[in-house]
PDB file of C-alpha atoms in Angstrom:
ATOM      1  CA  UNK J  19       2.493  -0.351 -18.018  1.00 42.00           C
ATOM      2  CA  UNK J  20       2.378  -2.754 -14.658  1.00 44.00           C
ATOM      3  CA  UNK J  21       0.540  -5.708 -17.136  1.00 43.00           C
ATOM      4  CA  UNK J  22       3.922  -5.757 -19.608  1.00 46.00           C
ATOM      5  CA  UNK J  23       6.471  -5.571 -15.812  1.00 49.00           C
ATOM      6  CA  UNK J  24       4.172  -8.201 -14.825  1.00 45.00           C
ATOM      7  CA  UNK J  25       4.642 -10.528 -17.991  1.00 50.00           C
ATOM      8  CA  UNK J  26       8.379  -9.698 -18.723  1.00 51.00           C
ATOM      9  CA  UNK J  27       9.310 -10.713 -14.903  1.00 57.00           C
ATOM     10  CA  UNK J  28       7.160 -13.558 -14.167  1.00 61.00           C
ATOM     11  CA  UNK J  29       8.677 -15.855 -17.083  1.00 62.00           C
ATOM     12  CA  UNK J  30      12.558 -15.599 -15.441  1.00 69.00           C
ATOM     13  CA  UNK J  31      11.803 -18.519 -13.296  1.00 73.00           C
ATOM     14  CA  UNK J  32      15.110 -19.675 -12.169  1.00 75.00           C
ATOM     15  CA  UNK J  33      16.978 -16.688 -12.711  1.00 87.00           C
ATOM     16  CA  UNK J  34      14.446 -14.437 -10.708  1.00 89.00           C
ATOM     17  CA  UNK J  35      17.160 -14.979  -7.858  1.00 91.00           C
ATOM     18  CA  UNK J  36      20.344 -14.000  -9.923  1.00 91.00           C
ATOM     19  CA  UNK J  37      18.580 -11.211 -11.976  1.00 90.00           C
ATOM     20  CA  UNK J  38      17.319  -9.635  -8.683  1.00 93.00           C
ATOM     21  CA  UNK J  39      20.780 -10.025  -7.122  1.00 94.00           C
ATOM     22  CA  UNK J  40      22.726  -7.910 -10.103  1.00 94.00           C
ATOM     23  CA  UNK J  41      20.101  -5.510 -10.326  1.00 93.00           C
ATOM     24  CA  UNK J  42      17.795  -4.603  -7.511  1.00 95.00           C
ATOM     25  CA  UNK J  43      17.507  -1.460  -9.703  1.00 92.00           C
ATOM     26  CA  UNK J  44      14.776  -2.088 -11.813  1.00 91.00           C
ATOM     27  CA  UNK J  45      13.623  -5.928  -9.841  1.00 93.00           C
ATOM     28  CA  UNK J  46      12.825  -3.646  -6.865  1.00 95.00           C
ATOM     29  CA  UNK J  47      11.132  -0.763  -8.715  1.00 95.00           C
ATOM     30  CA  UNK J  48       9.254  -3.054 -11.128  1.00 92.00           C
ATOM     31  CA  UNK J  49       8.277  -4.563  -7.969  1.00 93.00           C
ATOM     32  CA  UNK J  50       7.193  -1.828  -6.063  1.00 96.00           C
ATOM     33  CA  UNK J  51       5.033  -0.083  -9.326  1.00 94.00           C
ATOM     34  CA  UNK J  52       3.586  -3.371  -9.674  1.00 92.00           C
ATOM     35  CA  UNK J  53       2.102  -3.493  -6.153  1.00 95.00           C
ATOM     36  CA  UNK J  54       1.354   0.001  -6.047  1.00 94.00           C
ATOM     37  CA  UNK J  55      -1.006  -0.062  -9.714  1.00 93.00           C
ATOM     38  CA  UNK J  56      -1.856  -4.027 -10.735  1.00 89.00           C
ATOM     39  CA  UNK J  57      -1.566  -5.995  -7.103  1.00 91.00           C
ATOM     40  CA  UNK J  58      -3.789  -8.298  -8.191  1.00 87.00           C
ATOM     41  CA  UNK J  59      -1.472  -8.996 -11.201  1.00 86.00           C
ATOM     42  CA  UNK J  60       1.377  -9.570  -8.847  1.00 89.00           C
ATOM     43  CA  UNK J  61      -1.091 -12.223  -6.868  1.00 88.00           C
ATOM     44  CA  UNK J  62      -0.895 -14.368 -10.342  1.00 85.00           C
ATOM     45  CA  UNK J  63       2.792 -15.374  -9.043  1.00 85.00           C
ATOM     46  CA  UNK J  64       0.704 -17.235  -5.853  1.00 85.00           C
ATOM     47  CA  UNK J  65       0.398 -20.423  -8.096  1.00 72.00           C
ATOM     48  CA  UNK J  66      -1.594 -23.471  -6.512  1.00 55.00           C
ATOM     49  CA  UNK J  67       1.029 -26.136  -4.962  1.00 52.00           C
ATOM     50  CA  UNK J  68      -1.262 -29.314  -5.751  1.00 49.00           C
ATOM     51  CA  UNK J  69       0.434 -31.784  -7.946  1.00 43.00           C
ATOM     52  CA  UNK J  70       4.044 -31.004  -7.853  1.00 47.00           C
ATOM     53  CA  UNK J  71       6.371 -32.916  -5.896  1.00 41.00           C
ATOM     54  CA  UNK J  72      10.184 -31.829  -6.254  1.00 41.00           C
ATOM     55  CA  UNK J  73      11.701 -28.394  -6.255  1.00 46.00           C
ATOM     56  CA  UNK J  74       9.963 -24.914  -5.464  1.00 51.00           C
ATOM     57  CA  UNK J  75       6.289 -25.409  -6.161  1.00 59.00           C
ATOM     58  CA  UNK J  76       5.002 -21.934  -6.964  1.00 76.00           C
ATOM     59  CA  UNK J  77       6.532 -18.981  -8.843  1.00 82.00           C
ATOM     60  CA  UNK J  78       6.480 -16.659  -5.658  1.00 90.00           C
ATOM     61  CA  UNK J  79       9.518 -18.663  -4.516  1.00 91.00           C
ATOM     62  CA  UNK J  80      11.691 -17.447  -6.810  1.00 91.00           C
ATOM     63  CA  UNK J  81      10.734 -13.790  -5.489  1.00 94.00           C
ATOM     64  CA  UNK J  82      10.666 -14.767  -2.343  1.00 95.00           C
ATOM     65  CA  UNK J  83      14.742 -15.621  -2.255  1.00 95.00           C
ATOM     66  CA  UNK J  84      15.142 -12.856  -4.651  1.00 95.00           C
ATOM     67  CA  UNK J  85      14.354 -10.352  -2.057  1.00 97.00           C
ATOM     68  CA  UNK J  86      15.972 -12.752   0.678  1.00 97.00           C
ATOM     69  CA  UNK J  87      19.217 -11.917  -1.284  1.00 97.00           C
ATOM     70  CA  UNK J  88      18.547  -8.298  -2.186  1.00 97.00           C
ATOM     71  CA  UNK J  89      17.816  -8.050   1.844  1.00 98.00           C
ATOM     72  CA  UNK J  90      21.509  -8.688   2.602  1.00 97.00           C
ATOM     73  CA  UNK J  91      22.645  -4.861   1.089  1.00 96.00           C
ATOM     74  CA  UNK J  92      21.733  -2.620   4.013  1.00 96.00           C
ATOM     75  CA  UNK J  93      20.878  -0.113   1.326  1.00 96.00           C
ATOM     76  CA  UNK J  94      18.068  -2.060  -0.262  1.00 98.00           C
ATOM     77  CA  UNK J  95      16.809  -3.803   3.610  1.00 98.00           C
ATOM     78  CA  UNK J  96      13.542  -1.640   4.117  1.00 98.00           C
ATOM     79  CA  UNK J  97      12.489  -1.456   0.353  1.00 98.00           C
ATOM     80  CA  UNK J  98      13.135  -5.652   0.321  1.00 98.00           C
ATOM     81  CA  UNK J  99      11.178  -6.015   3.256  1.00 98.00           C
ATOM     82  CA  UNK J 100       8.634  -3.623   2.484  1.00 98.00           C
ATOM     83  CA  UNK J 101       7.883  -5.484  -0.863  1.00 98.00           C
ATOM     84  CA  UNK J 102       7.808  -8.696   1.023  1.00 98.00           C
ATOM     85  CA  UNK J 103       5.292  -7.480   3.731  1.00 98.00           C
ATOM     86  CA  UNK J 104       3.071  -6.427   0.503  1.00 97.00           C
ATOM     87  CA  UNK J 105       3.611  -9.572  -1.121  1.00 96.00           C
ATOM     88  CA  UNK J 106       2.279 -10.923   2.681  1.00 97.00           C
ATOM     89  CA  UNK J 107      -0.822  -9.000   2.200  1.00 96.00           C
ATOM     90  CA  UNK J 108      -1.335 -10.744  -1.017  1.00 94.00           C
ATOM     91  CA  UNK J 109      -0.080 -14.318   0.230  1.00 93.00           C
ATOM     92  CA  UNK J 110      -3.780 -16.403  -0.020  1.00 90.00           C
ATOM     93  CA  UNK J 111      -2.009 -19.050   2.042  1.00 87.00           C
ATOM     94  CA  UNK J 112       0.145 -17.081   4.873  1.00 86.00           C
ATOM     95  CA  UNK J 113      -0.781 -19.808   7.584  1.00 85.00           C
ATOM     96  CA  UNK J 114       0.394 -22.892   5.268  1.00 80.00           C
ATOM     97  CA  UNK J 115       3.171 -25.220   6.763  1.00 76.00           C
ATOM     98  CA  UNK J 116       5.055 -24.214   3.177  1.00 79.00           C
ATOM     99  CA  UNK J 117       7.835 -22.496   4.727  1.00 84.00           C
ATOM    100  CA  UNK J 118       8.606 -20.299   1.849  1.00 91.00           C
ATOM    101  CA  UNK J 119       5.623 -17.435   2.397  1.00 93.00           C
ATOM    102  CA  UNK J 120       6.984 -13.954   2.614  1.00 96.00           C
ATOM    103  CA  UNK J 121       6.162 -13.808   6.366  1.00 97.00           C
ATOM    104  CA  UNK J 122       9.135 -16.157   6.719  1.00 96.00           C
ATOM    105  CA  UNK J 123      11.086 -14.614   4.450  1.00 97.00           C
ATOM    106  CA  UNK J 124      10.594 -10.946   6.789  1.00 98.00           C
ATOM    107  CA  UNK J 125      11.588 -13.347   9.840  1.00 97.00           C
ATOM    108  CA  UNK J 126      14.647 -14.873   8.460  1.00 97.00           C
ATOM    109  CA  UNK J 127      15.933 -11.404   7.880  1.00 98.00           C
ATOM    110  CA  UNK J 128      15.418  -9.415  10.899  1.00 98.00           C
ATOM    111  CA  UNK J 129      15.698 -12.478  13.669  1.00 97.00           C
ATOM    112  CA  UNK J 130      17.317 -11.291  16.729  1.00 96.00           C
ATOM    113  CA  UNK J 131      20.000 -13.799  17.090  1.00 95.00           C
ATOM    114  CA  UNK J 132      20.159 -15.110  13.523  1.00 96.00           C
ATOM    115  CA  UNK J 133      19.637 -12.344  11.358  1.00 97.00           C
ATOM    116  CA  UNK J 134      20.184 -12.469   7.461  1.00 97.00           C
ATOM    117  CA  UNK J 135      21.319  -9.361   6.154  1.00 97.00           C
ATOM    118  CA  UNK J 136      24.542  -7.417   7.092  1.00 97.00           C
ATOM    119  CA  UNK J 137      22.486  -4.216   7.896  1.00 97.00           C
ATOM    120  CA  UNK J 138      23.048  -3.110  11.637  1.00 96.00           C
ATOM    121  CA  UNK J 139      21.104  -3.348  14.470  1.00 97.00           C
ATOM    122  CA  UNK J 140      19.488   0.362  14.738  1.00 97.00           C
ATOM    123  CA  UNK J 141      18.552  -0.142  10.490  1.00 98.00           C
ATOM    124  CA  UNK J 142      16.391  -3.570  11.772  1.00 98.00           C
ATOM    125  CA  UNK J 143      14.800  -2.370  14.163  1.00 98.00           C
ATOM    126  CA  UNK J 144      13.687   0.687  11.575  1.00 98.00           C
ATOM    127  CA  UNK J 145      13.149  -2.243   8.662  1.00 98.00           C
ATOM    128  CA  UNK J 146      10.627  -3.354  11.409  1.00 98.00           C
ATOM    129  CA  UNK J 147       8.786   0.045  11.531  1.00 98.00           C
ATOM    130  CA  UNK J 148       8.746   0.272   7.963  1.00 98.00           C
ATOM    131  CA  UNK J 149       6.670  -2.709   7.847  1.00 98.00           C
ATOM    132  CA  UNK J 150       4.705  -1.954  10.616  1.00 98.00           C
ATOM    133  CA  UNK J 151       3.520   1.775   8.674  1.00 98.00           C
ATOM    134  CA  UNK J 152       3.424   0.056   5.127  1.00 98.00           C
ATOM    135  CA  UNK J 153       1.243  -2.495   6.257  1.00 98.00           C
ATOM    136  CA  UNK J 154       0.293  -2.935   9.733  1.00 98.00           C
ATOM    137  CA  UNK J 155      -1.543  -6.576   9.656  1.00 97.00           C
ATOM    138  CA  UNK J 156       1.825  -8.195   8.011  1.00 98.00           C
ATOM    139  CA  UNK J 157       3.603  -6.158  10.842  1.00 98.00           C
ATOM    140  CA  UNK J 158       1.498  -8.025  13.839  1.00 98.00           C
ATOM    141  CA  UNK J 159       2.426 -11.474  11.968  1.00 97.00           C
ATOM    142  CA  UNK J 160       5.736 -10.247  11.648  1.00 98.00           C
ATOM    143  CA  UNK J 161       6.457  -9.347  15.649  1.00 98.00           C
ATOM    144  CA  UNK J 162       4.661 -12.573  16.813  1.00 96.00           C
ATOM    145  CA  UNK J 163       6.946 -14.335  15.151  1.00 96.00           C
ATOM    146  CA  UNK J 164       9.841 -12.569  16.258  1.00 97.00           C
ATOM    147  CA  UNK J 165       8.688 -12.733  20.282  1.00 96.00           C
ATOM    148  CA  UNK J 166      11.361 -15.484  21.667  1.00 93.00           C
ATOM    149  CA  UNK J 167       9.983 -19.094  21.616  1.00 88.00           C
ATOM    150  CA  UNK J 168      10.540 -22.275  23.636  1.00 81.00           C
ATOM    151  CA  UNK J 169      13.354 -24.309  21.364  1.00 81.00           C
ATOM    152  CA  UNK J 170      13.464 -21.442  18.405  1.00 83.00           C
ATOM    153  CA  UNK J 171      14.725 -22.809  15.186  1.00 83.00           C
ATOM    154  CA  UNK J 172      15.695 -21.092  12.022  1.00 87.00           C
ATOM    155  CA  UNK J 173      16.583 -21.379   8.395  1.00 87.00           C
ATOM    156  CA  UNK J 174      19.117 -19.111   6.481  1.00 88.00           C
ATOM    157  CA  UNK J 175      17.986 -17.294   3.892  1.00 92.00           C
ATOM    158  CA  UNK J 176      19.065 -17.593   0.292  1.00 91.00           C
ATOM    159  CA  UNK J 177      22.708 -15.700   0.067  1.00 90.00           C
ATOM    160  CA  UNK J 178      24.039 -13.589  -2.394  1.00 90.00           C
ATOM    161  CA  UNK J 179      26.298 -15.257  -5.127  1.00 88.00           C
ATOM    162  CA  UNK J 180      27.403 -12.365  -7.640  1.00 89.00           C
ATOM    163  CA  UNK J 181      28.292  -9.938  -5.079  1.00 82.00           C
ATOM    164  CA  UNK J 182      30.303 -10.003  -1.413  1.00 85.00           C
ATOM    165  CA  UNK J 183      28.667  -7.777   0.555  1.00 86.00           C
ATOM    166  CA  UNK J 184      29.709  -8.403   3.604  1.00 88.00           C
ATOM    167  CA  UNK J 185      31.573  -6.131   5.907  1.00 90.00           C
ATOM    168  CA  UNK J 186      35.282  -6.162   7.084  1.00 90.00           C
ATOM    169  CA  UNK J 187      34.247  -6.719  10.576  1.00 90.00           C
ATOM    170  CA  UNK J 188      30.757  -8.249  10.994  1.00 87.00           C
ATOM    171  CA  UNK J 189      28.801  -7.299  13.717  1.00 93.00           C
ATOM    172  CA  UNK J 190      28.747  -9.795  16.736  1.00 95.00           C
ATOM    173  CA  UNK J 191      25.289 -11.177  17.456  1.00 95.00           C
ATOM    174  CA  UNK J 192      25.723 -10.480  21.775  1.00 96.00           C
ATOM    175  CA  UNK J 193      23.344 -11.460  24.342  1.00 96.00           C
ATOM    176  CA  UNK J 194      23.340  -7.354  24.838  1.00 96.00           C
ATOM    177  CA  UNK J 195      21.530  -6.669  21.329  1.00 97.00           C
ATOM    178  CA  UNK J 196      19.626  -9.840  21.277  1.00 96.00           C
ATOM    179  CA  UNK J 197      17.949  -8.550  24.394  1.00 96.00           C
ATOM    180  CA  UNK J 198      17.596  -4.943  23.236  1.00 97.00           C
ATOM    181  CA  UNK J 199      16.209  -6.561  19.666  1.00 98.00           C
ATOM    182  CA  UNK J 200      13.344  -8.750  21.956  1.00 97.00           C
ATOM    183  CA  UNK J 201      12.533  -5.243  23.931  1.00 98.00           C
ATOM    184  CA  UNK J 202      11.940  -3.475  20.420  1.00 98.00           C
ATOM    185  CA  UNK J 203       9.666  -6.169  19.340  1.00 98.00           C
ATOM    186  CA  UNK J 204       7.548  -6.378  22.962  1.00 97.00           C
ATOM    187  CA  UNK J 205       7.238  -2.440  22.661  1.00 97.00           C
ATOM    188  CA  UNK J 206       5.875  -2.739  19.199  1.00 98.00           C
ATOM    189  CA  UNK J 207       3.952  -5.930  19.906  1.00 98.00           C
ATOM    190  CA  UNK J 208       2.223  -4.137  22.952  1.00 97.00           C
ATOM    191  CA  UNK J 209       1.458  -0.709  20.658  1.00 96.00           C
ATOM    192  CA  UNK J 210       0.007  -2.897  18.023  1.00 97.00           C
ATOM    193  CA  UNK J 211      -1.961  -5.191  20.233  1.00 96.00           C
ATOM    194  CA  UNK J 212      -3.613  -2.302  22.191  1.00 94.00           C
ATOM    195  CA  UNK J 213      -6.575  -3.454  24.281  1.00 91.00           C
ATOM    196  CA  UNK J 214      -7.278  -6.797  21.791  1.00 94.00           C
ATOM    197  CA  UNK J 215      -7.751  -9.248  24.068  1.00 91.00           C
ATOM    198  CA  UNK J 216      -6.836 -11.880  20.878  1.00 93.00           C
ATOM    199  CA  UNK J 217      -3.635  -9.956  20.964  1.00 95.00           C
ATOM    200  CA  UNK J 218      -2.604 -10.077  24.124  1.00 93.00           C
ATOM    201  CA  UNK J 219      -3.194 -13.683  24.435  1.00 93.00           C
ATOM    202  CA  UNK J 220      -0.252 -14.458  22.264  1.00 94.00           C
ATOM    203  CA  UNK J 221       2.217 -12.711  25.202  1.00 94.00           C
ATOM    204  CA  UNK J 222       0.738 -15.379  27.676  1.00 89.00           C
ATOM    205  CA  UNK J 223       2.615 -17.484  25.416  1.00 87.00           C
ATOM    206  CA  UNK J 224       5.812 -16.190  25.111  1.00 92.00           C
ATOM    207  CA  UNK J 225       5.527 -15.451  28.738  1.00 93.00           C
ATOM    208  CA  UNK J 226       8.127 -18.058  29.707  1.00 93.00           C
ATOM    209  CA  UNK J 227      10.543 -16.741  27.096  1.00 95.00           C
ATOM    210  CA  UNK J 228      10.822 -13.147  27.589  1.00 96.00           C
ATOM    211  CA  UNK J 229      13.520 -11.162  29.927  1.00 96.00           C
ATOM    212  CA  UNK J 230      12.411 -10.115  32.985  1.00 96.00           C
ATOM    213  CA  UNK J 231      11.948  -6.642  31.858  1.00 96.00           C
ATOM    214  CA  UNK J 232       9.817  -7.598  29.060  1.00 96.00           C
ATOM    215  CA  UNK J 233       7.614  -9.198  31.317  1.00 96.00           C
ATOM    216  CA  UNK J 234       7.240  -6.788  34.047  1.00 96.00           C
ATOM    217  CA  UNK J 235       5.947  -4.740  30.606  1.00 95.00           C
ATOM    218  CA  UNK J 236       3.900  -6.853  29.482  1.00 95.00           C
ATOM    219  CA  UNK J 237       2.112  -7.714  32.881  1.00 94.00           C
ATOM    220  CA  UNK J 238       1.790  -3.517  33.568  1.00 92.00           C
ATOM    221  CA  UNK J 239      -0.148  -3.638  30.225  1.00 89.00           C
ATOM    222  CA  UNK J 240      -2.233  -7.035  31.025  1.00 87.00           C
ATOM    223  CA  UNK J 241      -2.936  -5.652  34.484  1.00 86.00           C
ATOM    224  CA  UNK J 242      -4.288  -2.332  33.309  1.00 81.00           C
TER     225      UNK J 242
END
């Protein structure tokens, strides 16, 4: 049952990582029943961070870069991410300054200019609509933080170790798809913000940041 999954995966510490790396088949299907049956089981992982100084402070890390690597096969991207938005859902601390909460995780991978997985362009910008119909209020996170800031920064995400997955010829991070990427996430971000006036106030924001097109969209939708 979900209990035993829960109890035979939590203990592997350390070797979440590697064990989720050589086989996503069952990590990503224990996983998934998991969240789907005993959620609140799966919260157990969200250990408190008081008291400990050195090293990852909570065993969610550990599934956190598991899925970070897993993320990196485009065959596994949306089921990763997917996980990870549920995991959000469950995160009793998705605002802390801790930077390893599976919101971060979802950003890492699918960042316009710096993504971390080697799944094309077209298969983010689905990832990002799998996330937005699993769970919608992970999804709104998740575009905020993907709407272009003022002096962005990023971390990568853990990489794989066993396997080299990446492709012959990598795909070339251009202005071109950067710029498509931010018009995927304002079209989303302006669907899921709707007439919210709390919404909308985060475009204000990015205002400064976004191409001109974006903006003449996202003033239509203010205006109206």
């Amino acid at each position: 049952g979900c209990g035993k999954q829960h109890h035979s995966i939590a203990p592997l510490g350390d070797q979440t990582v590697l064990f989720g790396e050589a086989s996503p088949n069952p990590f990503l299907p224990a996983l998934e029943s998991m969240l789907e049956g005993a959620p609140e089981q799966v919260a157990q992982i969200f250990e408190s961070e008081r008291g400990r100084f050195f090293g990852p402070s909570s065993p969610h890390v550990h599934f956190l870069w598991a899925l970070e690597v897993i993320a990196w096969d485009p065959r596994y991207l949306n089921r990763a991410a997917v996980v990870l938005a549920k995991l959000g859902q469950l995160d009793p601390e998705p605002d802390s300054n801790h930077v390893n909460r599976p919101i971060n995780s979802l950003r890492g991978i699918l960042l316009g200019w710096s993504p971390n997985t080697y799944a094309l362009q077209p298969q983010r910008i689905a990832c990002l609509d799998a996330v937005l119909a699993a769970c919608p209020e992970v999804g709104w996170q998740l575009l905020k933080k993907l709407l272009p800031r003022h002096m962005d920064s990023t971390s990568p995400t853990q990489h794989p170790k066993l396997r080299d997955l990446a492709p012959e010829k990598p795909e070339e991070i251009t202005f071109g798809l950067v710029w498509d990427f931010e018009a995927a996430v304002v079209d989303r971000a302006l669907v899921a913000a709707g007439d919210d006036e709390n919404r909308l106030g985060v475009f204000v924001e990015a205002m400064g940041q976004l191409q001109p097109s974006n903006r003449a969209k996202v003033l239509v939708c203010i205006d109206s």
